[in-house]
Coordinates of C-alpha atoms and ligand atoms in Angstrom, one line a residue:
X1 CA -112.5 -130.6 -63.3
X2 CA -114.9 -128.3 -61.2
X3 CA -114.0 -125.0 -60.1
X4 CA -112.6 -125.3 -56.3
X5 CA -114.7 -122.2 -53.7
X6 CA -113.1 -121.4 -50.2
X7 CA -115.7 -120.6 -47.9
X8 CA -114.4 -119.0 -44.7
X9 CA -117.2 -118.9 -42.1
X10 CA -119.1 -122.5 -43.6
X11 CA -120.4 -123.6 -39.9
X12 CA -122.6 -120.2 -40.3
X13 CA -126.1 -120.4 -41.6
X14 CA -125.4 -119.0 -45.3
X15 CA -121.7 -121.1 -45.5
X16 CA -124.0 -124.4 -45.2
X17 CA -126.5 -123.2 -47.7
X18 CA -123.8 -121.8 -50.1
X19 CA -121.6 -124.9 -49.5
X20 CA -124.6 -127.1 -50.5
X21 CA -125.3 -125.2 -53.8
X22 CA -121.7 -124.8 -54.6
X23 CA -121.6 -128.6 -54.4
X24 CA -124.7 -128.9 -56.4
X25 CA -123.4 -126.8 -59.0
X26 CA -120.1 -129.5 -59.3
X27 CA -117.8 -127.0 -56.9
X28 CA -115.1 -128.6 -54.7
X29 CA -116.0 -126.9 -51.6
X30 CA -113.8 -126.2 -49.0
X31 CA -114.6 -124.9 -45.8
X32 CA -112.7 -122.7 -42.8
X33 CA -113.7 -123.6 -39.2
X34 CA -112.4 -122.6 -35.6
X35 CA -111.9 -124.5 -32.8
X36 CA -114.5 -124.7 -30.3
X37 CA -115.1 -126.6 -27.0
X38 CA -118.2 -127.8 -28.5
X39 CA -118.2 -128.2 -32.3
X40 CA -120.1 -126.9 -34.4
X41 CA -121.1 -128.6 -37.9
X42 CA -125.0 -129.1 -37.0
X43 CA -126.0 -126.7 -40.1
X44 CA -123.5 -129.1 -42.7
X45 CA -125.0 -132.2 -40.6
X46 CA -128.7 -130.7 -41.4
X47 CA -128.2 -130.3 -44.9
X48 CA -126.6 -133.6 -45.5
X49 CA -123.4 -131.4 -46.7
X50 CA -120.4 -132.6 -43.5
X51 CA -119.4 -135.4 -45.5
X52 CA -118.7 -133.5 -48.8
X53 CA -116.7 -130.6 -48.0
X54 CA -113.2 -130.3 -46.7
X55 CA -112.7 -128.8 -43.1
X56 CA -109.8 -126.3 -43.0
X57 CA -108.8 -125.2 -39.1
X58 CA -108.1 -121.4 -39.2
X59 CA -109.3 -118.4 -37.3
X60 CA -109.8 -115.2 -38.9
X61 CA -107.5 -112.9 -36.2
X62 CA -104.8 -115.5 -37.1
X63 CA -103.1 -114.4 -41.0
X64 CA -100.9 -117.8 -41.3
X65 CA -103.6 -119.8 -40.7
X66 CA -105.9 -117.9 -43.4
X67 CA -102.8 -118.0 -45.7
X68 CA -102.7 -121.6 -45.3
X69 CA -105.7 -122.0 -46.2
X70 CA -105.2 -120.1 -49.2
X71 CA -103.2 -122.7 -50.0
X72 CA -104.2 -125.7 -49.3
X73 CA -107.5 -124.7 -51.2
X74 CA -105.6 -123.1 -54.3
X75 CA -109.8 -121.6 -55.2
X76 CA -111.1 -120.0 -58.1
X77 CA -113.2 -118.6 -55.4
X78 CA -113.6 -117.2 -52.2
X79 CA -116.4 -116.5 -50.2
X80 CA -115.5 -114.1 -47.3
X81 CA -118.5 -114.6 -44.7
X82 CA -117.2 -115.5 -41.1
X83 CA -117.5 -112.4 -38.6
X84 CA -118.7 -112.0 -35.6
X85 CA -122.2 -111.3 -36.9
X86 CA -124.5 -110.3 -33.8
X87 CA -125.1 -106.7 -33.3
X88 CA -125.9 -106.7 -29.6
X89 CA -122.7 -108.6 -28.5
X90 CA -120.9 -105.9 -31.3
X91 CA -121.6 -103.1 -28.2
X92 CA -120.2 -105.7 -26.1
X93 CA -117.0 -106.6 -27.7
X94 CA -116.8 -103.4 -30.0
X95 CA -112.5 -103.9 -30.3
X96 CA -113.1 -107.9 -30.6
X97 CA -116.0 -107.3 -33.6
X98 CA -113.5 -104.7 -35.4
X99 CA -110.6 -107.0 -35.7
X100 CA -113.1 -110.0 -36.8
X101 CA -115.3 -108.6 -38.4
X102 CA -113.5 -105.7 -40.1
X103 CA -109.4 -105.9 -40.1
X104 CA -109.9 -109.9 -41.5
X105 CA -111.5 -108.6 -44.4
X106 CA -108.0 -107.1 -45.0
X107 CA -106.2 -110.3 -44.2
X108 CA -107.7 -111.8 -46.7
X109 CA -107.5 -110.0 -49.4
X110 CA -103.6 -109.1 -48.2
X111 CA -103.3 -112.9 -48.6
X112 CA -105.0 -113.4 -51.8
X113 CA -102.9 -110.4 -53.1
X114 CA -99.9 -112.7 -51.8
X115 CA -100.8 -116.2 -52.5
X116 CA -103.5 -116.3 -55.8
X117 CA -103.9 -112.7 -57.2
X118 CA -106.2 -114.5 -59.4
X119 CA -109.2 -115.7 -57.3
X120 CA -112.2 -113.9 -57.3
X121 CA -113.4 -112.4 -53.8
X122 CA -117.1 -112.6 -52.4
X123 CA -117.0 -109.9 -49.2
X124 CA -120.0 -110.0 -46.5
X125 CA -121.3 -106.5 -46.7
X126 CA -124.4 -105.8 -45.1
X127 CA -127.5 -103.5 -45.1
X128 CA -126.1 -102.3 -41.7
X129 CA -123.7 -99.9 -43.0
X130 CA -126.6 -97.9 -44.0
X131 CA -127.9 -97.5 -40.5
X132 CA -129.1 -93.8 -39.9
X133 CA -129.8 -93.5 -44.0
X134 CA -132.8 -96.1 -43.9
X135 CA -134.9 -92.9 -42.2
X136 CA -133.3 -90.1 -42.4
X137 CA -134.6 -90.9 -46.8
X138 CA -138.4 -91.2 -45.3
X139 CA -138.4 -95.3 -45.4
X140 CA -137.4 -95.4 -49.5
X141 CA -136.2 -98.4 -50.1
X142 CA -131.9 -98.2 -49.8
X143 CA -129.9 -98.7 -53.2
X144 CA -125.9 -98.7 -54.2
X145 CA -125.9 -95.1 -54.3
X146 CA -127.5 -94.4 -50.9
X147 CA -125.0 -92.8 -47.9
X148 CA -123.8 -95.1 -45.7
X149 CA -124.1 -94.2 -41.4
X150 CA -123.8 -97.1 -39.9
X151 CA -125.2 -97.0 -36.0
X152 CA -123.2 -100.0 -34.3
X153 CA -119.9 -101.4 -33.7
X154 CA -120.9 -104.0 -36.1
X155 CA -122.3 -101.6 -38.8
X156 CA -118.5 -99.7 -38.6
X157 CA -116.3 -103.0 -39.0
X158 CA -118.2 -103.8 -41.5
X159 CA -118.3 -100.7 -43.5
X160 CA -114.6 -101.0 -42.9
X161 CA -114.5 -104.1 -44.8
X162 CA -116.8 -102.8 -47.6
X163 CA -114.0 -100.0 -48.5
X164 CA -111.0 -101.8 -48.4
X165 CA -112.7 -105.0 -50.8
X166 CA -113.3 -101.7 -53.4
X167 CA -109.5 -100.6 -52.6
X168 CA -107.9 -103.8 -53.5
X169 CA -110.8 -104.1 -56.4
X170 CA -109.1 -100.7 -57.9
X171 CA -105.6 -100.8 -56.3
X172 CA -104.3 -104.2 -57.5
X173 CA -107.2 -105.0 -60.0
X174 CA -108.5 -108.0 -57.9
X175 CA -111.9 -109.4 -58.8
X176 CA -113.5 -108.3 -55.5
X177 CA -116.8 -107.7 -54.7
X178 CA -119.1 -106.6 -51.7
X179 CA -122.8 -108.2 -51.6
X180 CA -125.1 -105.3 -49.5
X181 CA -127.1 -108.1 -48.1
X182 CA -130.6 -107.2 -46.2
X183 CA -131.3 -109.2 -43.5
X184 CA -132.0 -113.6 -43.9
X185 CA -133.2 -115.9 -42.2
X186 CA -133.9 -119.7 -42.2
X187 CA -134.3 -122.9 -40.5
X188 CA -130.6 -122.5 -40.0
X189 CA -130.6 -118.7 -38.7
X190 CA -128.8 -118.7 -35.1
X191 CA -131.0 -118.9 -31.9
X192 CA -129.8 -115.5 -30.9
X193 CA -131.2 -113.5 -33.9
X194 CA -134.7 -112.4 -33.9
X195 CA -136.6 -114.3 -36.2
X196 CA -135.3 -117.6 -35.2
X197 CA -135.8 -116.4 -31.5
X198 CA -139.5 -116.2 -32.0
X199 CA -140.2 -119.3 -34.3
X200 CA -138.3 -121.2 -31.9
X201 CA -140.3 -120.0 -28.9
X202 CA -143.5 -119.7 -30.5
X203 CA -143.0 -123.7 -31.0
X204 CA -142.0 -124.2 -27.6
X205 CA -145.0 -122.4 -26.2
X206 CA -147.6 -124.3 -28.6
X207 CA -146.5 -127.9 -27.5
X208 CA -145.5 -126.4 -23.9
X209 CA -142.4 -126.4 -23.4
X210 CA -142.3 -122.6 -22.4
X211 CA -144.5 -120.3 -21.4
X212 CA -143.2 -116.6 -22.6
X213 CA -141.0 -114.9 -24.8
X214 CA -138.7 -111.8 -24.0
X215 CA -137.9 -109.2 -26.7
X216 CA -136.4 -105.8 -26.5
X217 CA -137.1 -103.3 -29.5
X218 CA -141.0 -104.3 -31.4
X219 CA -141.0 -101.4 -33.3
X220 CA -137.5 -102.1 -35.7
X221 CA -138.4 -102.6 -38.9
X222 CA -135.9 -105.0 -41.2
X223 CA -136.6 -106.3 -44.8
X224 CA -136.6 -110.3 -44.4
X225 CA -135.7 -112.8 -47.0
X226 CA -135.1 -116.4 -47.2
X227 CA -131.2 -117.6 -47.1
X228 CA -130.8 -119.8 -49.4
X229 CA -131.6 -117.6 -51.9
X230 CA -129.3 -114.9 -51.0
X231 CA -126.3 -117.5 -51.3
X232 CA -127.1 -117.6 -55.4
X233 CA -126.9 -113.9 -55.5
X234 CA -123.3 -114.4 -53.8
X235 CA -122.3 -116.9 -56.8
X236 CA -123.9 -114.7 -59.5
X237 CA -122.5 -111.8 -57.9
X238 CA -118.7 -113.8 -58.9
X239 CA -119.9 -114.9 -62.6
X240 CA -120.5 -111.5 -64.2
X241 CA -117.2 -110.1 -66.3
X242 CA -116.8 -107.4 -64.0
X243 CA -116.2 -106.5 -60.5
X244 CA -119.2 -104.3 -59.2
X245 CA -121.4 -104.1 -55.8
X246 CA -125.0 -104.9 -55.2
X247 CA -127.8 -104.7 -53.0
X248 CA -129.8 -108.0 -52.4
X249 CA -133.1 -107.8 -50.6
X250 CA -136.9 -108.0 -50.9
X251 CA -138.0 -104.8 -51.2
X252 CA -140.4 -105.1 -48.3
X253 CA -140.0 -104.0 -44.8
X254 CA -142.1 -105.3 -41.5
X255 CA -141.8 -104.8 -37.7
X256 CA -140.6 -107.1 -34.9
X257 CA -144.3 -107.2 -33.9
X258 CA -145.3 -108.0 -37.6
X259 CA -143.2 -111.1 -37.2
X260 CA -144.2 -112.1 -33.5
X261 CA -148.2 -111.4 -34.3
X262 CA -147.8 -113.7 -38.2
X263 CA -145.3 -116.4 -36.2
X264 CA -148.2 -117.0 -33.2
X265 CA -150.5 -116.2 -35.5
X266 CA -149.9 -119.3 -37.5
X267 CA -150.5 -121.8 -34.7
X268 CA -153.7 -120.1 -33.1
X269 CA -151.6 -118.5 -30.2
X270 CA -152.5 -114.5 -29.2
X271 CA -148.7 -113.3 -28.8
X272 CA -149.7 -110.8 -26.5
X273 CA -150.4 -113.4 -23.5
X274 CA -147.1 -114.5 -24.3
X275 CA -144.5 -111.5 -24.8
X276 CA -142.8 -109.8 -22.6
X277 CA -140.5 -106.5 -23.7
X278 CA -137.3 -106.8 -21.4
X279 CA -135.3 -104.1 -21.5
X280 CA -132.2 -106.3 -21.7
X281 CA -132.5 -106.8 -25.4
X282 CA -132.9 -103.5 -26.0
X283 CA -129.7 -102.0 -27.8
X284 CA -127.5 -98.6 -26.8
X285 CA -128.4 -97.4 -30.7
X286 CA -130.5 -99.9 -33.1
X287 CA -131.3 -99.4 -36.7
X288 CA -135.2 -98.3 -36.9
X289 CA -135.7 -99.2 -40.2
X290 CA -133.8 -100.9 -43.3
X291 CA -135.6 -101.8 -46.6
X292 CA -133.8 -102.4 -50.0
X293 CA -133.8 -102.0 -53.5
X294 CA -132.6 -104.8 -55.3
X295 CA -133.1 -103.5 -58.8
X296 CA -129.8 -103.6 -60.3
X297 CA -129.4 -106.9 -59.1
X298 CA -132.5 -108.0 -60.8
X299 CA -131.1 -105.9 -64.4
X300 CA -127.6 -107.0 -63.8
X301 CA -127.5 -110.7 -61.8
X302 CA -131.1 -111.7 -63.1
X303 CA -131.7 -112.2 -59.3
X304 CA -135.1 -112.0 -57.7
X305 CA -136.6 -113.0 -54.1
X306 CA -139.0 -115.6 -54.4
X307 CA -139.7 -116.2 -50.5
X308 CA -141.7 -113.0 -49.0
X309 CA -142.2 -112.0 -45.6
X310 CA -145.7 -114.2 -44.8
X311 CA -143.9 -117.9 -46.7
X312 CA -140.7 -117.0 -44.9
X313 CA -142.3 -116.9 -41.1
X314 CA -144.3 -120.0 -42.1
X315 CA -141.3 -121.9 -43.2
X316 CA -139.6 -121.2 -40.0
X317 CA -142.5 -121.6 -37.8
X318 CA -143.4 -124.8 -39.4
X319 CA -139.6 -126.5 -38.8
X320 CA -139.2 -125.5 -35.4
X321 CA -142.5 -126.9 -34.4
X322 CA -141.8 -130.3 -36.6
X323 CA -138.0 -130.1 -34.9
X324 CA -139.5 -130.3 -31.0
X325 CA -142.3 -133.0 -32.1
X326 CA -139.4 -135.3 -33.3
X327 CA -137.3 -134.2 -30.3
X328 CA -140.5 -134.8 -27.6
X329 CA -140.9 -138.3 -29.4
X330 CA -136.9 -139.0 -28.7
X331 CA -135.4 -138.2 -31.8
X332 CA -132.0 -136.4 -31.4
X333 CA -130.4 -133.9 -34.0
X334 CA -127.1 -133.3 -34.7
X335 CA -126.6 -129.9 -32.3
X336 CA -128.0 -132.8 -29.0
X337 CA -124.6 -134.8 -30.0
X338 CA -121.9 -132.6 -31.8
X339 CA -119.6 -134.6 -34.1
X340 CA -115.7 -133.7 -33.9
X341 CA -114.2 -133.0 -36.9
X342 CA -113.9 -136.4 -39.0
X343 CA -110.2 -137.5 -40.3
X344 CA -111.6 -138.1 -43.4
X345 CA -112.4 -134.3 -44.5
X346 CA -110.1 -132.3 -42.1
X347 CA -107.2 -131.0 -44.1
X348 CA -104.2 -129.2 -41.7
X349 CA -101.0 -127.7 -43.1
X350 CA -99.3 -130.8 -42.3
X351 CA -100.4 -132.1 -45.1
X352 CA -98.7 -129.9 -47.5
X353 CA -95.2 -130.7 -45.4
Ligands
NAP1 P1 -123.4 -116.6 -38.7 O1 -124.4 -117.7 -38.8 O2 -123.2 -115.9 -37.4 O3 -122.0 -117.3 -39.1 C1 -120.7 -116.6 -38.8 C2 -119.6 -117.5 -39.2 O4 -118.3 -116.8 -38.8 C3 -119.6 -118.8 -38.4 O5 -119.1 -119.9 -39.2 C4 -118.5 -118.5 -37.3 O6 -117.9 -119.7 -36.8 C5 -117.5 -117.7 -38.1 N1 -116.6 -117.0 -37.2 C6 -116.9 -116.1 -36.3 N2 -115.7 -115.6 -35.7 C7 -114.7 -116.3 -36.3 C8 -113.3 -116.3 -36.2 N3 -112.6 -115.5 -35.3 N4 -112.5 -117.1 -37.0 C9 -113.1 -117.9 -37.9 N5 -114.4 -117.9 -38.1 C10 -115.2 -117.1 -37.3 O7 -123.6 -115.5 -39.9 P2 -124.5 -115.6 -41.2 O8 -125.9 -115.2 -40.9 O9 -124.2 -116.9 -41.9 O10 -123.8 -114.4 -42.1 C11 -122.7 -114.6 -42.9 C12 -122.0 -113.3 -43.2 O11 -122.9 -112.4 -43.8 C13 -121.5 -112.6 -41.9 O12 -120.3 -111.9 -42.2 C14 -122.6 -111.6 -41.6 O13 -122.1 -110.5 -40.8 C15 -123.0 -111.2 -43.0 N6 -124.4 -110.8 -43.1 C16 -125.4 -111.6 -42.7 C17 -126.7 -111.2 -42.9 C18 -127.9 -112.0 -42.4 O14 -129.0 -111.5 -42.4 N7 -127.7 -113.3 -42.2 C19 -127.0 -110.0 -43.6 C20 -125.9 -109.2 -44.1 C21 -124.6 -109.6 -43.9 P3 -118.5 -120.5 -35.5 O15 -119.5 -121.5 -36.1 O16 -117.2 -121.2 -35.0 O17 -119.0 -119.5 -34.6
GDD2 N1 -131.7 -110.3 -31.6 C1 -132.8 -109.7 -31.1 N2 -133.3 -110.2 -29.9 N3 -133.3 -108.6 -31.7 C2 -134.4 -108.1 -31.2 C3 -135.0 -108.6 -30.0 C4 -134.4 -109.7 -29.4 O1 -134.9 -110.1 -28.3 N4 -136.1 -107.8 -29.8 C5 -136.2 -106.9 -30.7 N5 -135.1 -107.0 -31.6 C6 -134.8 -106.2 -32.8 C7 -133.4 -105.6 -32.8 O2 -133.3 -104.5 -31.9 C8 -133.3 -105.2 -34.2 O3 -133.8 -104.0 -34.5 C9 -134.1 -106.3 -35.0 O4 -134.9 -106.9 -34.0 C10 -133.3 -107.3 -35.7 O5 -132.3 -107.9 -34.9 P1 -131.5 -109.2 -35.3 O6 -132.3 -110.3 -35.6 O7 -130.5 -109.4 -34.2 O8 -130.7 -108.7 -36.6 P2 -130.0 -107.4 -37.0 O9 -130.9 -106.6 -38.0 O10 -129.5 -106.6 -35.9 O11 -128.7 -107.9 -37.8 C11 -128.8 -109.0 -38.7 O12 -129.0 -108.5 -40.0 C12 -127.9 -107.7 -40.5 C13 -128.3 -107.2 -41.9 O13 -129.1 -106.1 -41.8 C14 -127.5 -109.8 -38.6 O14 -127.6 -111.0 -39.4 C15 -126.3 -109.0 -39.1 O15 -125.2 -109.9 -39.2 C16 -126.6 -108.5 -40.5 O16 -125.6 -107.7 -41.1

């Protein structure tokens, strides 16, 4: 029998890509999801996945419902992604983000320490714990070893998370790691996020369906790679014999206005007719630079980037220009008419009653 993986956070953009190649690699995937007024299974719809994977109801703040899935899941594996993942709305809801986004990291590990002592634990680290480090060191890119000074609401959940995955790692020998992931980006990256802000627009405004696009900050730099990608570091990061921590990232760091100047670029726009900076998107404190070193995930996992900065904006470009040609010719997709969770893959305590 394949090896069962819990993903929590699989409506996200990396649990659809790590669900797909979990079930291309012969995983039983199953999946966490909240309830929402409007559903939200558009990224497992996109990648033909919704069918395949079982749905388990659960909300991170909530430590029966994450033990219950724990159990209904018994997995070899769990993947710990779902936070509230926006910076921005982090200096919004700064006590919200540090109960989702930090104290669940505890939950869960609190119920795998309960429930299956045994299964090995993926956390969602980030390359925002490093905040203040990525230039105070001159721009070198960030490894393992760096400090971290995290600059956010966010950055400080999450760096909460990071320490207590290496407690229970060396408290109660759990197989726990924390991937330092750079920023990602895809097809599939939310609408809110910067990249997918300006492909999005940037398609809108070639085939006129909008006429400008408001940013905040066009100086950040952030080292970009493609998602999909990152999800097989998460899986190798689980296969090695032991427990360790690793920084996965490209190695290559580009400005806001790199991005918006490639991304209108591409389809023979001049982005300065078109941008606006509005000082609403501009952040109380905001990372000015982050670029990684991934070299002892390339010694250790055998794991390289593949997609650079030019392919990535190209590939996202590309599919949100192709996504409003089909829509202006009347084709819907699956976030125009959300699906409710089918009976067929929804699995609820009751079953186990
Ligand atoms: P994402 O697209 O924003 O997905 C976040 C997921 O968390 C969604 O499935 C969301 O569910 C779920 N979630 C949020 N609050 C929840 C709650 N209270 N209970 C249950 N589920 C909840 O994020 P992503 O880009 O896939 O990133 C995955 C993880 O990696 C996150 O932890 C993020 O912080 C971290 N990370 C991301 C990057 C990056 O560049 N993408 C880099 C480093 C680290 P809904 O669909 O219901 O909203
Ligand atoms: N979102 C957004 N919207 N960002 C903007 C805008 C805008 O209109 N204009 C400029 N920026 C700048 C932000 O100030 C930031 O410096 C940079 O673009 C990237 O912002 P995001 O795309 O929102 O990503 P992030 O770097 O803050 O966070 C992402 O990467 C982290 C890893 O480093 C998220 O995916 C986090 O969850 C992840 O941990």
């Amino acid at each position: 029998m394949g090896k069962r993986a819990l993903i929590t956070g699989i409506t996200g953009q990396d649990g659809a890509y790590l669900a797909k190649f979990l079930l291309d690699k012969g995983y039983e995937v199953y999946g966490t999801y909240r309830r929402l007024s409007t559903p939200n299974f558009w990224r497992l719809e996109y990648l033909g996945v919704y069918h395949k994977v079982y749905l388990i109801p659960a909300d991170l703040t909530d430590m029966s419902s994450i033990i219950e899935a724990l159990k209904i899941s018994e997995p070899d594996e769990v993947y710990h992604l779902a936070a509230q993942s926006f910076v921005e709305a982090s200096f919004e809801t700064p006590v919200a983000t540090g109960d989702v986004t930090g104290l669940s990291t505890t939950r869960i590990l609190e119920a795998i320490r309960l429930v299956y002592p045994e299964t090995k634990f993926y956390n969602a680290a980030t390359s925002e714990i490093f905040g203040k480090t990525g230039i105070l060191n001159g721009g070198r890119p960030l490894n393992e070893n760096d400090p971290f000074m995290p600059m956010s609401p966010y950055a400080t959940a999450k760096l909460y998370g990071f320490w207590i995955t290496r407690i229970y790692r060396e408290a109660y020998g759990i197989f726990a790691v924390n991937g330092i992931l750079f920023n990602h980006e895809s097809p599939l990256r939310g609408l809110e996020f910067v990249t997918r802000k300006i492909s999005n627009e940037v398609a809108k405004i070639y085939l006129g369906l909008s006429k400008e696009l408001r940013l905040g900050n066009l100086d950040a730099k952030r080292d970009w790679g493609y998602a999909p990608e990152y999800v097989e570091a998460m899986w190798l990061m689980l296969q090695q014999k032991e427990p360790d921590d690793y920084v996965i990232a490209t190695g290559e760091a580009h400005s806001v206005r790199e991005f918006v100047e490639k991304a209108f670029g591409l389809m023979g726009l001049d982005w300065q007719k078109y941008v606006k900076v509005d000082k609403r998107f501009f952040r109380p404190l905001d990372v000015p630079c982050l670029v990684g070193d991934y070299s002892k995930a390339k010694h250790k996992l055998g794991w390289e980037p593949r997609t650079k900065f030019d392919k990535l904006v190209e590939v996202m470009v590309n599919e949100d220009v192709s996504r409003w040609e089909r829509w202006l010719k009347g084709e819907r997709f699956p976030w125009d008419a959300p699906n409710y969770p089918s009976e067929s893959n929804v699995l609820t305590r009751a079953l186990r009653m």
